[in-house]
Coordinates of C-alpha atoms and ligand atoms in Angstrom, one line a residue:
X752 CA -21.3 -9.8 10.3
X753 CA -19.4 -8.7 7.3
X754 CA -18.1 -5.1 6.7
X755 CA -19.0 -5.4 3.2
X756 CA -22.6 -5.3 4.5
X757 CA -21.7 -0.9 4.6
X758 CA -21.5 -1.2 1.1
X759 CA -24.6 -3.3 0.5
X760 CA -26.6 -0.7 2.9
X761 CA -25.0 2.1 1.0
X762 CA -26.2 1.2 -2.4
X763 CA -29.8 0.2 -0.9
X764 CA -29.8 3.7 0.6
X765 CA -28.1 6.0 -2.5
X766 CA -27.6 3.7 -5.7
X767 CA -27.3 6.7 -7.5
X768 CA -25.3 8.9 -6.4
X769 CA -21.2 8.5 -7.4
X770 CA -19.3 6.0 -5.8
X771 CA -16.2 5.8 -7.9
X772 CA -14.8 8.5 -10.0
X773 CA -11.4 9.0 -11.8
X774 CA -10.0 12.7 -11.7
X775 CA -13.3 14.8 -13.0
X776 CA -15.2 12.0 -14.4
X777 CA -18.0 9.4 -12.5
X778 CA -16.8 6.0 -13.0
X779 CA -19.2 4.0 -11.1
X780 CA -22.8 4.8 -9.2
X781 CA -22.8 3.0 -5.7
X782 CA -25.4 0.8 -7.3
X783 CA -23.1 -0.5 -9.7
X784 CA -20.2 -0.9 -7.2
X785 CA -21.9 -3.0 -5.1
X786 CA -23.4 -5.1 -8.3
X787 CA -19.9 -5.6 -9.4
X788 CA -18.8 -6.2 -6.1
X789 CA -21.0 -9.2 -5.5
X790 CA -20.4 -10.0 -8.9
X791 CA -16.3 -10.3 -8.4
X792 CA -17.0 -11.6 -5.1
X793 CA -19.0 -14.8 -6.7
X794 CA -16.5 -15.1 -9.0
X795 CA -14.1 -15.7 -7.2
X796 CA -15.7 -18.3 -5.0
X797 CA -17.1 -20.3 -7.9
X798 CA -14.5 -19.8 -10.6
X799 CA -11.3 -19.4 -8.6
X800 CA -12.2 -21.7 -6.4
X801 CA -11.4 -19.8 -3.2
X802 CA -12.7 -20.6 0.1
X803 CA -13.5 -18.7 3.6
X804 CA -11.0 -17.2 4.7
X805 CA -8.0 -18.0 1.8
X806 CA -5.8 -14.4 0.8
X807 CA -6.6 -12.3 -2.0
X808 CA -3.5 -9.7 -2.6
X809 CA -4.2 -6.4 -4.4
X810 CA -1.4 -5.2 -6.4
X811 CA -2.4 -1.7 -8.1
X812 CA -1.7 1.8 -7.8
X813 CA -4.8 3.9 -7.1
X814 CA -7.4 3.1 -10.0
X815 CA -11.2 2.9 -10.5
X816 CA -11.1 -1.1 -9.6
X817 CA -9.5 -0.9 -6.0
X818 CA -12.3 -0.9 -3.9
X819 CA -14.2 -3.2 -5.8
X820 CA -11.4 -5.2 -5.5
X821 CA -11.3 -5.0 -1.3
X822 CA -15.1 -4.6 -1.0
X823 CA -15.2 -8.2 -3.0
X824 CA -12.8 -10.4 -0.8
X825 CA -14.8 -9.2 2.0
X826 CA -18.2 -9.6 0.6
X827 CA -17.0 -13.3 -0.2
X828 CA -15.4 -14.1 3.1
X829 CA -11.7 -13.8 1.9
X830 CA -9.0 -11.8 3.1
X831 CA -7.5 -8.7 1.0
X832 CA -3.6 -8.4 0.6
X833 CA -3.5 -4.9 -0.4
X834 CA 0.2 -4.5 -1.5
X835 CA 2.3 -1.1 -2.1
X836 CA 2.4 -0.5 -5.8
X837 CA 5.9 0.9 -5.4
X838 CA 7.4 -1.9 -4.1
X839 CA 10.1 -3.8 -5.9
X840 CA 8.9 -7.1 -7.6
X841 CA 11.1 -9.0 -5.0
X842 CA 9.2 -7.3 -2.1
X843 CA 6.1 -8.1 -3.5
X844 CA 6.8 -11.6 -4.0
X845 CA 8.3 -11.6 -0.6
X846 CA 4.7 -10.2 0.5
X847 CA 2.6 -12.6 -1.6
X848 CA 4.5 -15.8 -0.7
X849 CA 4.5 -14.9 3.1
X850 CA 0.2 -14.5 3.2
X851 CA 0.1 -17.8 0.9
X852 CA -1.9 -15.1 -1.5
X853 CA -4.0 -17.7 -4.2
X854 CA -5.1 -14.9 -6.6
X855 CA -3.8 -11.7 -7.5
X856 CA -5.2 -8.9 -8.9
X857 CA -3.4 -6.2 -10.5
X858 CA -3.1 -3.4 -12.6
X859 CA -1.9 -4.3 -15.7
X860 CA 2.0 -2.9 -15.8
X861 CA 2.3 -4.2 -12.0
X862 CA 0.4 -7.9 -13.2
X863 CA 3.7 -8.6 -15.5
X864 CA 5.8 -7.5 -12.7
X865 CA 4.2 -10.1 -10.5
X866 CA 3.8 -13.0 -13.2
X867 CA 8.1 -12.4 -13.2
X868 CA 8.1 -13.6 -9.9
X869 CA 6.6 -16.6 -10.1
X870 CA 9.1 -18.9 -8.9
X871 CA 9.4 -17.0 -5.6
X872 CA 5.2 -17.0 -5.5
X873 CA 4.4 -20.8 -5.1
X874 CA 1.0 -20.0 -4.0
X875 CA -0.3 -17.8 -6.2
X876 CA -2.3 -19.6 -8.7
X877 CA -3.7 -16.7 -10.8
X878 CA -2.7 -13.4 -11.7
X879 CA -5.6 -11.0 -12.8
X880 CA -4.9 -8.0 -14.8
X881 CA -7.4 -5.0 -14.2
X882 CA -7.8 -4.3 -17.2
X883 CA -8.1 -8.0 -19.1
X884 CA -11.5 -9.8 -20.5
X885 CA -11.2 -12.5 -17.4
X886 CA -11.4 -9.1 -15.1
X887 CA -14.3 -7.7 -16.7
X888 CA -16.5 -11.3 -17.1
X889 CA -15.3 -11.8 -13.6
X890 CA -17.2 -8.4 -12.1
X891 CA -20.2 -9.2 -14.5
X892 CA -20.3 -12.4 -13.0
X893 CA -24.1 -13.6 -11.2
X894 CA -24.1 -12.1 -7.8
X895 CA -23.7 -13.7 -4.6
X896 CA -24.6 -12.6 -1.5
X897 CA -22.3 -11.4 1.3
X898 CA -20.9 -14.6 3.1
X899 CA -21.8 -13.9 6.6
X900 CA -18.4 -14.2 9.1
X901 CA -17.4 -14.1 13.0
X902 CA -16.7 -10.6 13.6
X903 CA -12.8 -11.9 14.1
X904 CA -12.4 -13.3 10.6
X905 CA -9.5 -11.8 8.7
X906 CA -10.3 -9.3 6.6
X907 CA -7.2 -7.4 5.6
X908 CA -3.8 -8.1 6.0
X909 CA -2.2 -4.9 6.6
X910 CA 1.7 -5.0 5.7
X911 CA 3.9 -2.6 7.9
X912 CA 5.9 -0.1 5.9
X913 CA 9.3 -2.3 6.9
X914 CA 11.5 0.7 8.0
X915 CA 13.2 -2.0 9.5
X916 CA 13.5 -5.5 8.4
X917 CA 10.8 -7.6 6.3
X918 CA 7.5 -6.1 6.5
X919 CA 4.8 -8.2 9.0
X920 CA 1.8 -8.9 8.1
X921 CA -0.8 -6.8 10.6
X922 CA -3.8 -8.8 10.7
X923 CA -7.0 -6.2 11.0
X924 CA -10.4 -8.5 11.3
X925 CA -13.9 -7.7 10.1
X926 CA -14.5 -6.1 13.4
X927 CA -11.2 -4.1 13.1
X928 CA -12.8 -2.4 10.5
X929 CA -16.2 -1.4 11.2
X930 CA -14.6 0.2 15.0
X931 CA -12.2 1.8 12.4
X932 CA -15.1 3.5 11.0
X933 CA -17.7 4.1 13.8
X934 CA -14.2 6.2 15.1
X935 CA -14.1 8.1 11.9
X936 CA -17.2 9.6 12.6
X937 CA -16.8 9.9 16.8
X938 CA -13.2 11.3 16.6
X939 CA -12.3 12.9 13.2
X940 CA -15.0 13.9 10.7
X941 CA -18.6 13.7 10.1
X942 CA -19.3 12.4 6.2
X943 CA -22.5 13.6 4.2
X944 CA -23.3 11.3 1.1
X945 CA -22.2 15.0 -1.2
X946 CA -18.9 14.5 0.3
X947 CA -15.6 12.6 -0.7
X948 CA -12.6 11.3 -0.5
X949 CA -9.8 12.1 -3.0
X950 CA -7.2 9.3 -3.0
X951 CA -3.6 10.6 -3.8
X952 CA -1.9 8.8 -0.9
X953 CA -2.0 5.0 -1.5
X954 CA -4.5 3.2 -0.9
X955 CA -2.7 0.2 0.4
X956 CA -2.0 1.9 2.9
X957 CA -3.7 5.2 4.9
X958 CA -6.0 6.6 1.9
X959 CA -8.0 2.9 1.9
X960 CA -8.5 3.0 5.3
X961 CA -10.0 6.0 5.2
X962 CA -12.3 5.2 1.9
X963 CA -14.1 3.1 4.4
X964 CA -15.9 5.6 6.5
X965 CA -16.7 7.2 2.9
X966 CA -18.5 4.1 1.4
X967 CA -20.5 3.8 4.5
X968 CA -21.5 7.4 4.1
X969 CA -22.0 6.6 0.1
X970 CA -19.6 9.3 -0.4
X971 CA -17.9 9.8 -3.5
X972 CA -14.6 8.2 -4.0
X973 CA -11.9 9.9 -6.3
X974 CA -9.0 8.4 -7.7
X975 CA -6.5 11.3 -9.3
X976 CA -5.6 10.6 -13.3
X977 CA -2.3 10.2 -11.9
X978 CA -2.9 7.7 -9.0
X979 CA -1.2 9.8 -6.9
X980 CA -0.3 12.8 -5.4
X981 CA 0.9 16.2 -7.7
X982 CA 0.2 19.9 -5.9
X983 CA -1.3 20.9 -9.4
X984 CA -3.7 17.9 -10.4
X985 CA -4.6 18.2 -6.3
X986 CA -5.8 21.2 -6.5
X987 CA -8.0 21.2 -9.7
X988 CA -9.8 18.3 -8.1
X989 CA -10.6 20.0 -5.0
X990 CA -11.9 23.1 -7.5
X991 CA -14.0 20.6 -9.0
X992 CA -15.6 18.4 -6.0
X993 CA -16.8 19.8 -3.1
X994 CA -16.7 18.3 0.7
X995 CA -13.2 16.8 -0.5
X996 CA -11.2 15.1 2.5
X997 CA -7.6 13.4 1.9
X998 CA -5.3 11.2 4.0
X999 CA -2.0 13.2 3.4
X1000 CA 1.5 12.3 4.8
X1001 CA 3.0 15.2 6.7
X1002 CA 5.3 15.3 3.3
X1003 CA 2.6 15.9 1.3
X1004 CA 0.8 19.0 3.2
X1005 CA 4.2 20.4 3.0
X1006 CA 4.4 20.0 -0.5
X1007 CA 0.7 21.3 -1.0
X1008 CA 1.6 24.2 1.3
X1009 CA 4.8 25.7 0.1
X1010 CA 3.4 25.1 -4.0
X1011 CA 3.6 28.3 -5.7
X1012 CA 0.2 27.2 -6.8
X1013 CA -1.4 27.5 -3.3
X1014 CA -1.6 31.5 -3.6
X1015 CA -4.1 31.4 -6.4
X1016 CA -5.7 28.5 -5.1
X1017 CA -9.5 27.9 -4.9
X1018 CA -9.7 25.8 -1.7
X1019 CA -13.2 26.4 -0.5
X1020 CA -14.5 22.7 -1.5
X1021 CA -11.5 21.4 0.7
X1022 CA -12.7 20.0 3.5
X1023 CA -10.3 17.9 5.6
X1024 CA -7.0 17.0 5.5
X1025 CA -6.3 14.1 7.7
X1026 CA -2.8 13.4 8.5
X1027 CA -0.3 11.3 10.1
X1028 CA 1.8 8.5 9.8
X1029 CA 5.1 10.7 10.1
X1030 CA 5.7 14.0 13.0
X1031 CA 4.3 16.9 11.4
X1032 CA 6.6 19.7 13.0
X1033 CA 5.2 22.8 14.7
X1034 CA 6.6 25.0 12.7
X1035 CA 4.8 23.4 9.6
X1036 CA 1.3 23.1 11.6
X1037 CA 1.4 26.9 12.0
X1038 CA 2.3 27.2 8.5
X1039 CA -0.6 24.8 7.0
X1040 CA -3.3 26.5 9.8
X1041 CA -2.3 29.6 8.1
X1042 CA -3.2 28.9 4.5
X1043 CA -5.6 26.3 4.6
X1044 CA -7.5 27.2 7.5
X1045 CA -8.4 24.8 10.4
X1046 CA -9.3 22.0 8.8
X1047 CA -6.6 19.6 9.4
X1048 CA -6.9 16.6 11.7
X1049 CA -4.1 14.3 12.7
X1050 CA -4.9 10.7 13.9
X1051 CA -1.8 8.7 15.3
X1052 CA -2.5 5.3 14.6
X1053 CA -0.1 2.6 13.1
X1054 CA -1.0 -0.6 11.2
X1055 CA -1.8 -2.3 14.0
X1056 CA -4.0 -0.2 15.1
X1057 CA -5.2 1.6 11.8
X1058 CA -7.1 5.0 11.7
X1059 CA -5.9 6.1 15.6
X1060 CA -4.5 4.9 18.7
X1061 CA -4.8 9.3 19.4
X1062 CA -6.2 12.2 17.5
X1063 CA -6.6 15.8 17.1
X1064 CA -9.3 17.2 15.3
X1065 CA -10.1 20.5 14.3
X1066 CA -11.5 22.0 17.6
X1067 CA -7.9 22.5 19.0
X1068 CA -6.5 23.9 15.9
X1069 CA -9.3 26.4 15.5
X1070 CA -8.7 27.1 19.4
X1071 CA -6.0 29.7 19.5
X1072 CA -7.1 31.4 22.6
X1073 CA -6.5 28.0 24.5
X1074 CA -3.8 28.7 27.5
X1075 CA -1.5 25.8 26.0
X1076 CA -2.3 25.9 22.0
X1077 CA 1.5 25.7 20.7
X1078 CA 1.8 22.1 23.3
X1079 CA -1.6 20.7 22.6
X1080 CA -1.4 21.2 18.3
X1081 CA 2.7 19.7 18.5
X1082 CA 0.7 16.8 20.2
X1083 CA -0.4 13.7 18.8
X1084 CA -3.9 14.8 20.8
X1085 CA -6.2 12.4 22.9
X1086 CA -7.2 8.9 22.9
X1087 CA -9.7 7.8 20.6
X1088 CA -13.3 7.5 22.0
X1089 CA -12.9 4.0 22.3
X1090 CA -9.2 3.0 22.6
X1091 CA -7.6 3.1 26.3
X1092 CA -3.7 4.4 26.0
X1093 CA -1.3 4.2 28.9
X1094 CA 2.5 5.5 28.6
X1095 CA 4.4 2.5 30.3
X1096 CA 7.7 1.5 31.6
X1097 CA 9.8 -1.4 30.4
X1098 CA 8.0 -3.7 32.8
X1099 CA 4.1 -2.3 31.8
X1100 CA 4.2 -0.4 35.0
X1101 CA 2.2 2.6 34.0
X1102 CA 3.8 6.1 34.6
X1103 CA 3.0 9.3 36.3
X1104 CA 1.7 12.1 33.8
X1105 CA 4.5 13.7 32.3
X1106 CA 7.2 11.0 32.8
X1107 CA 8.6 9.3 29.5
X1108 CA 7.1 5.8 28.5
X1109 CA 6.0 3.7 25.8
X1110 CA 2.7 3.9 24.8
X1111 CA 0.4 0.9 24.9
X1112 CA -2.9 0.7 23.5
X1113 CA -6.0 -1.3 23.6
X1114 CA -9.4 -2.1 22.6
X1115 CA -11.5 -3.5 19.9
X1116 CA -9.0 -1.4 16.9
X1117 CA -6.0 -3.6 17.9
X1118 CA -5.2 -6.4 15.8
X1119 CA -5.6 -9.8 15.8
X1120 CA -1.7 -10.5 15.6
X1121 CA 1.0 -10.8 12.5
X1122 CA 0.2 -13.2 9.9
X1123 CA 2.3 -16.2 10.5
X1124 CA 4.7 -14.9 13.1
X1125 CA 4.2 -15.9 16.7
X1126 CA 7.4 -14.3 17.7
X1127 CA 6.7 -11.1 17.1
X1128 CA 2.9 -10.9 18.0
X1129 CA 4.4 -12.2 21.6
X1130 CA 6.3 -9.1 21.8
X1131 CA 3.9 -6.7 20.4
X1132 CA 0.7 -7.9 21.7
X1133 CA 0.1 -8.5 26.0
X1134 CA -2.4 -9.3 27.9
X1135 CA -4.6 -8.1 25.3
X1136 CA -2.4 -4.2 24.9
X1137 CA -0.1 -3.4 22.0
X1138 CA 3.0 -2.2 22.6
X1139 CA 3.6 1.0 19.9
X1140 CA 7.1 0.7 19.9
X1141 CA 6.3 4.6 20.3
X1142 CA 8.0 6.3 23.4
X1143 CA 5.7 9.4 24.7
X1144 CA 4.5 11.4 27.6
X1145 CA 0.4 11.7 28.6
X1146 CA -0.7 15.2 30.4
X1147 CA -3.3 14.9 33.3
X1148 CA -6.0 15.5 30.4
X1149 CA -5.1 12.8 28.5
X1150 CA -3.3 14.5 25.5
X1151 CA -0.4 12.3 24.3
X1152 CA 2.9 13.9 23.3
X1153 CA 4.9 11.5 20.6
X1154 CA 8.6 12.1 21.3
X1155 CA 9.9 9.3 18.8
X1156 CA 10.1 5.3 18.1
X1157 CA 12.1 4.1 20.9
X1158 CA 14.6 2.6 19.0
X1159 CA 15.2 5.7 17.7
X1160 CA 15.8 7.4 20.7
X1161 CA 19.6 8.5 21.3
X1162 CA 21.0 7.9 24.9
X1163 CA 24.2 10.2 25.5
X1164 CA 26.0 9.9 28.6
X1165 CA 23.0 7.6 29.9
X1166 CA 20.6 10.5 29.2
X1167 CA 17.7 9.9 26.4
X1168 CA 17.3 12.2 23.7
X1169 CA 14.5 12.8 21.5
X1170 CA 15.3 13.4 17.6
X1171 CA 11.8 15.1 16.8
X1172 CA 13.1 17.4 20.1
X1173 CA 16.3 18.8 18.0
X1174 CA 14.6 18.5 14.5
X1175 CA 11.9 20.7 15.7
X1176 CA 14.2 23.5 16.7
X1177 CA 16.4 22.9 13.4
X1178 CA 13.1 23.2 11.7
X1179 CA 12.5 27.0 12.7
X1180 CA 15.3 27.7 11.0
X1181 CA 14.7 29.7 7.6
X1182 CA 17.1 27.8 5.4
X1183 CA 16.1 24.5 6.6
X1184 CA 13.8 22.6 4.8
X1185 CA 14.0 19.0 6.1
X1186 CA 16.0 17.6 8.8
X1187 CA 16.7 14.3 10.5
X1188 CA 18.3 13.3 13.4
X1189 CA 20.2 10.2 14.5
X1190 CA 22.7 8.7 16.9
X1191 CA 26.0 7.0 15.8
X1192 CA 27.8 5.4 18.8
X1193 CA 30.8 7.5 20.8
X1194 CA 32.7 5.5 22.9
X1195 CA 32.8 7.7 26.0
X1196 CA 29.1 8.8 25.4
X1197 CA 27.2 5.6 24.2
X1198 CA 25.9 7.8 21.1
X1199 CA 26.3 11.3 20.0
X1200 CA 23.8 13.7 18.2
X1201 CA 24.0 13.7 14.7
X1202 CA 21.5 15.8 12.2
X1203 CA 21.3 15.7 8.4
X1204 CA 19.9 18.8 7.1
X1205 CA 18.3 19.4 3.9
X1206 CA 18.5 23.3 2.8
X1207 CA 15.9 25.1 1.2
X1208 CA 16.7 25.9 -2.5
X1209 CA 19.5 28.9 -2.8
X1210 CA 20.2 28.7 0.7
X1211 CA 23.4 27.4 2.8
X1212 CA 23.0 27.2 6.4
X1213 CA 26.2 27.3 8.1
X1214 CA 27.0 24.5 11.4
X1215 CA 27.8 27.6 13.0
X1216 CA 24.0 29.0 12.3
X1217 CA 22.5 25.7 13.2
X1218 CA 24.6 25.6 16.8
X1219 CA 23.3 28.8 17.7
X1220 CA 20.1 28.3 16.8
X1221 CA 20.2 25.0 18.7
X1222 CA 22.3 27.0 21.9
X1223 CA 19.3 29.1 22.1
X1224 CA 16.6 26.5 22.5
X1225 CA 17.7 23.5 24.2
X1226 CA 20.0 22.0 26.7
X1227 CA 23.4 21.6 25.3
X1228 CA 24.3 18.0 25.6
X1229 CA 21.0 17.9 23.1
X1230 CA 23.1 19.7 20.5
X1231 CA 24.2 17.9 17.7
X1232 CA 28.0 17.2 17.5
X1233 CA 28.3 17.1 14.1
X1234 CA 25.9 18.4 10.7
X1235 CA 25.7 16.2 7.1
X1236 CA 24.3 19.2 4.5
X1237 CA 22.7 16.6 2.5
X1238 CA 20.3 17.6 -0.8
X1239 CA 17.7 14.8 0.0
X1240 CA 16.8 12.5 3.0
X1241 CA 16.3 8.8 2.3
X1242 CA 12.7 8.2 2.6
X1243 CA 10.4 4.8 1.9
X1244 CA 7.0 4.6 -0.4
X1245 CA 5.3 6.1 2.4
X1246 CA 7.2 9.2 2.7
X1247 CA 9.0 8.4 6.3
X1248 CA 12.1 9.0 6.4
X1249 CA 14.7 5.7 6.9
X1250 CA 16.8 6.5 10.0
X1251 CA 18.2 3.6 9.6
X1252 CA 19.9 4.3 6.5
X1253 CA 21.5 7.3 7.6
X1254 CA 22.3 5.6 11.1
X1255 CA 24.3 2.7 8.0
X1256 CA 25.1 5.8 6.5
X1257 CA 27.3 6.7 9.1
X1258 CA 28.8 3.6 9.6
X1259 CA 29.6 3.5 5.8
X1260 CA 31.0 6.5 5.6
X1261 CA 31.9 8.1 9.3
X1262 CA 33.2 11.7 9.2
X1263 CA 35.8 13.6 11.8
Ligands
LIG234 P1 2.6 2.6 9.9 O1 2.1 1.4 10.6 O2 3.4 2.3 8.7 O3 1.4 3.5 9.6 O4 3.5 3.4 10.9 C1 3.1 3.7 12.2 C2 4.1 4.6 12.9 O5 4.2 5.9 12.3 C3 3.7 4.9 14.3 O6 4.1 3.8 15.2 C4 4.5 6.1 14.6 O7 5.9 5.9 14.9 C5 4.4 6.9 13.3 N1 3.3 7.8 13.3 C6 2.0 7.6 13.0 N2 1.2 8.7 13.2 C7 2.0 9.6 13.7 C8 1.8 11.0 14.1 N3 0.6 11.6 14.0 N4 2.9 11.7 14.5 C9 4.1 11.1 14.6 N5 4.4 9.8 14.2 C10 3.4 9.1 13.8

C-alpha cells in the first residue's frame, strides 16, 4: 500500500477541479498536485539520494507547497517530519537532530532559521527553500511512481506539542493514516469533491491531518494569505468557498465567536467546524451552537492516536430535546467506529461505568511507538493499548467524559479534584474570560486549589464573586483557596494552556 495512492486516485478521478488554493485564488488543479508530487517525490530519490524509509522534516507555516511536500515523502517511501513553524530554531533543531531528518524543506524565512542551526543538525544534509530554483526543478522533475510499502512503514512522525519536557516523536504508519481517514468519513463528516478544507490552524499539527480525508475526496484545500488564523480574513474565505470545514482549537471558536465581526457575518458556506485538542467549556459550546448553528464536531484524539480516540458529531448538538443534552455535549462523546476505549485503573483493571479511570485506547489508529525512545513507548503502549495519560469516566452507552490529564489532577486531603470541574463553573461567570486551574502543594492537604483568571475587558471580578459563585455549584473542598487575576494565561503554539508554568509560577513567586 501507500496512502499517497488517495492522491493518485483523486487526480485520476477529478484532475480538474482545485486542489490547492491560497486565500481566494486556485493555486493548483489536483492534476497538477499529484504531477508535482511524483515529480518532488522522484527527486528526491534520485537527486537527494534518499532511500525507503529515511526522514524528510517539513519546516513551513501553512503555504501552497505543504501538501505536496507530505504527499511526496509518502509517494517516495520516506517519512514526513512536519515541524511547528513557531517553534524556536533550537527546538527545531532539537526536533530535526532527534528523527536523523536528511533533507529539509522550508519556507524561505524559516530555511535561514534552520541553516543557523546547523551545528546542532548533523544529519541534515540539505536545506530546501520553498520558494528557490532547486524547489521548483525539483517538483518539475520526471515522475516516479508511488513506491509501494508494508502498510506499517512510517509515514509521519508526529511530534507531541511538549507541554512537558522534549517533544516525542509519535510514529503514525501508512496504515495510521488511511484508518485516520476511513474514520473521517464514518464518525465526523462526509466530503463532496465541491467541498474544502480551510487551513488556519497548523498544519503540522491537527489542520494536516485533517487535509487528508479532503485529498481523498479531491476537495479543495485553502491555505489563508496569512497562514493562519485572523476572525476577519476567516470569515471572508468562508464568504467566498462554499462546503468550508476547519480544524479549530477551542481558542480559536472562541475567538471566531465573540468577534464583533460574527454579527454581520455571512456563514452559510461554513460547513464544519471540527474541534479539539484542548476542553471546550460548556458554557462556550452553548455559546458557539447559538451563533453558528449545529455544525460543530469535536473529535478527542491525541498524537498518538490522531483524528479520535472519541467524538461527537453534529447529531447530539442538534439534539436538544435529548433527556441528558447539557452531559452528553460537555462530553468528549463516543468511541470511534473502530477504536475500543476502556477507562482503567492504575493496574489496567477496567472500571465500572461512572468510576474515574484512565482511558486506554486501541486499534488500528494507535501508533507504532515514539521515534527512538523505547522508554517511553513501554509506558505508553501495552499489550497492544495506549495509555492517554487522560483520566475520565465512560456512561453505560459508551459516552466518554474527559475530566483532565492525570497529572494534572489535584489531590487535596487524599481526595482528587478535576481543574476542568472548577474552571467550568468559573467559566459561567460574566466577567470571566479564561481561567486555569492548578494545584501547588499544602503541607497538611498534599495540594490546594489554585485558579488564575483572566477578566473580560473592563471588567474586575472580585475573589469574593468567584467564591460565591463557586459556593453555589460545587462541593467546598473543590473551591479554590486562593485567585491570581492575571491579564493572559501562558499558552503553547497550539493554543493549550501550560499548567505547568503556572504550577512553576507558583513556586517562583508563592503568594499568602
Ligand atoms: P496533542 O497530542 O498535542 O494533540 O494533545 C492531545 C491531548 O489534548 C489529549 O491527550 C487531551 O489531553 C487533550 N485533548 C484532545 N482533544 C480534547 C478534547 N476534545 N477535549 C479535551 N481535551 C482534549
Amino acid at each position: 500500500m501507500n496512502h499517497a495512492s488517495m492522491l493518485a486516485k483523486a487526480a485520476d478521478r477529478y484532475p480538474d477541479r482545485p486542489a490547492i488554493s491560497v486565500g481566494t485564488t486556485i493555486v493548483h488543479t489536483y492534476g497538477v498536485l499529484a504531477r508535482r508530487t511524483a515529480g518532488l517525490a522522484a527527486a528526491l530519490r534520485r537527486d537527494c539520494g534518499l532511500q525507503v524509509g529515511d526522514r524528510v522534516a517539513i519546516v513551513a507555516k501553512n503555504c501552497a507547497e505543504y501538501l505536496e511536500a507530505m504527499y511526496g515523502c509518502w509517494w517516495a517511501g520516506l517519512a514526513a517530519v512536519p515541524v511547528n513553524a513557531k517553534l524556536h530554531p533550537k527546538e527545531i533543531a532539537f526536533i530535526l537532530a532527534n528523527s536523523g531528518t536528511r533533507v529539509v524543506i522550508a519556507t524561505p524565512e524559516l530555511a535561514d532559521a534552520v541553516r543557523s542551526v546547523t551545528d546542532e543538525t548533523p544529519s541534515v544534509e540539505r536545506v530546501v527553500s520553498t520558494e528557490s530554483a532547486a524547489y521548483r526543478d525539483m517538483v518539475a522533475s520526471d515522475p516516479m511512481d508511488y513506491e509501494p510499502v508494508p502498510p506499517e512503514a512510517l509515514a509521519w512522525l508526529f511530534y507531541t506539542s511538549g507541554t512537558t519536557g522534549r517533544p516525542k516523536g509519535a510514529m503514525l504508519t501508512h496504515r495510521n493514516l488511511t484508518v485516520t481517514v476511513m474514520n473521517y468519513f464514518s464518525d465526523v463528516d462526509g466530503i463532496e469533491p465541491e467541498d474544502c478544507m480551510i487551513h488556519c490552524a497548523p498544519m503540522s499539527h491537527g489542520s494536516g491531518i485533517y487535509a487528508l480525508p479532503h485529498i481523498a475526496r479531491a476537495a479543495n484545500n485553502v491555505v489563508p494569505e496569512s497562514g493562519g488564523y485572523g476572525v476577519a480574513e476567516t470569515l471572508e474565505l468562508i464568504a467566498h468557498w462554499p462546503g468550508a470545514t476547519f480544524f479549530f482549537a477551542p481558542t480559536m471558536i472562541t475567538r471566531l465567536i465573540t468577534s464583533e465581526l460574527i454579527a454581520e457575518a455571512d456563514l452559510t458556506n461554513l460547513k464544519t467546524i471540527v474541534y479539539g485538542g484542548a476542553p471546550m467549556y460548556l458554557a462556550d459550546t452553548k455559546r458557539a451552537l447559538d451563533i453558528l448553528g449545529p455544525k460543530i464536531v469535536q473529535i478527542y484524539g491525541q498524537g498518538e492516536a490522531p483524528m479520535t480516540i472519541t467524538g461527537l458529531g453534529k447529531r447530539v448538538y442538534r439534539d436538544r430535546e435529548h433527556p441528558r443534552w447539557e452531559a452528553a455535549i460537555a462530553s468528549a462523546g463516543y468511541p470511534r467506529t473502530d477504536v475500543e476505549v476502556r477507562i482503567v485503573d492504575d493496574a489496567g483493571i477496567p472500571q465500572p461505568f461512572g468510576e474515574v479511570g484512565e482511558i486506554i485506547c486501541r486499534g488500528d489508529i494507535v501508533m507504532a511507538g515514539y521515534w527512538d525512545n523505547p522508554t517511553a513507548t513501554a509506558t505508553s503502549l501495552k499489550d497492544g493499548w495506549l495509555w492517554t495519560g487522560d483520566v475520565g469516566v465512560m456512561d453505560p452507552d459508551g459516552l466518554v467524559t474527559l475530566k483532565d490529564r492525570s497529572k494534572d489532577m489535584i489531590i487535596s486531603g487524599g481526595t482528587n479534584i478535576y481543574p476542568r470541574e472548577i474552571e467550568e463553573i468559573l467559566l459561567t461567570h460574566p466577567a470571566v474570560l479564561e481561567c486555569a486551574v492548578v494545584g501547588r502543594p499544602h503541607p497538611d492537604w498534599g495540594e490546594e486549589v489554585v485558579a488564575f483568571v483572566v477578566p473580560r475587558e473592563g471588567t474586575s471580578p472580585t475573589e469574593a464573586d468567584l467564591d460565591a459563585l463557586c459556593l453555589e455549584n460545587i462541593a467546598r473542598f473543590k473551591r479554590p483557596k486562593l485567585y491570581r487575576i492575571v491579564s493572559a494565561l501562558q499558552k503553547n503554539n497550539y493554543g493549550k494552556i501550560l499548567k505547568t508554568a503556572l504550577r512553576e509560577d507558583l513556586a517562583k513567586r508563592p503568594v499568602k
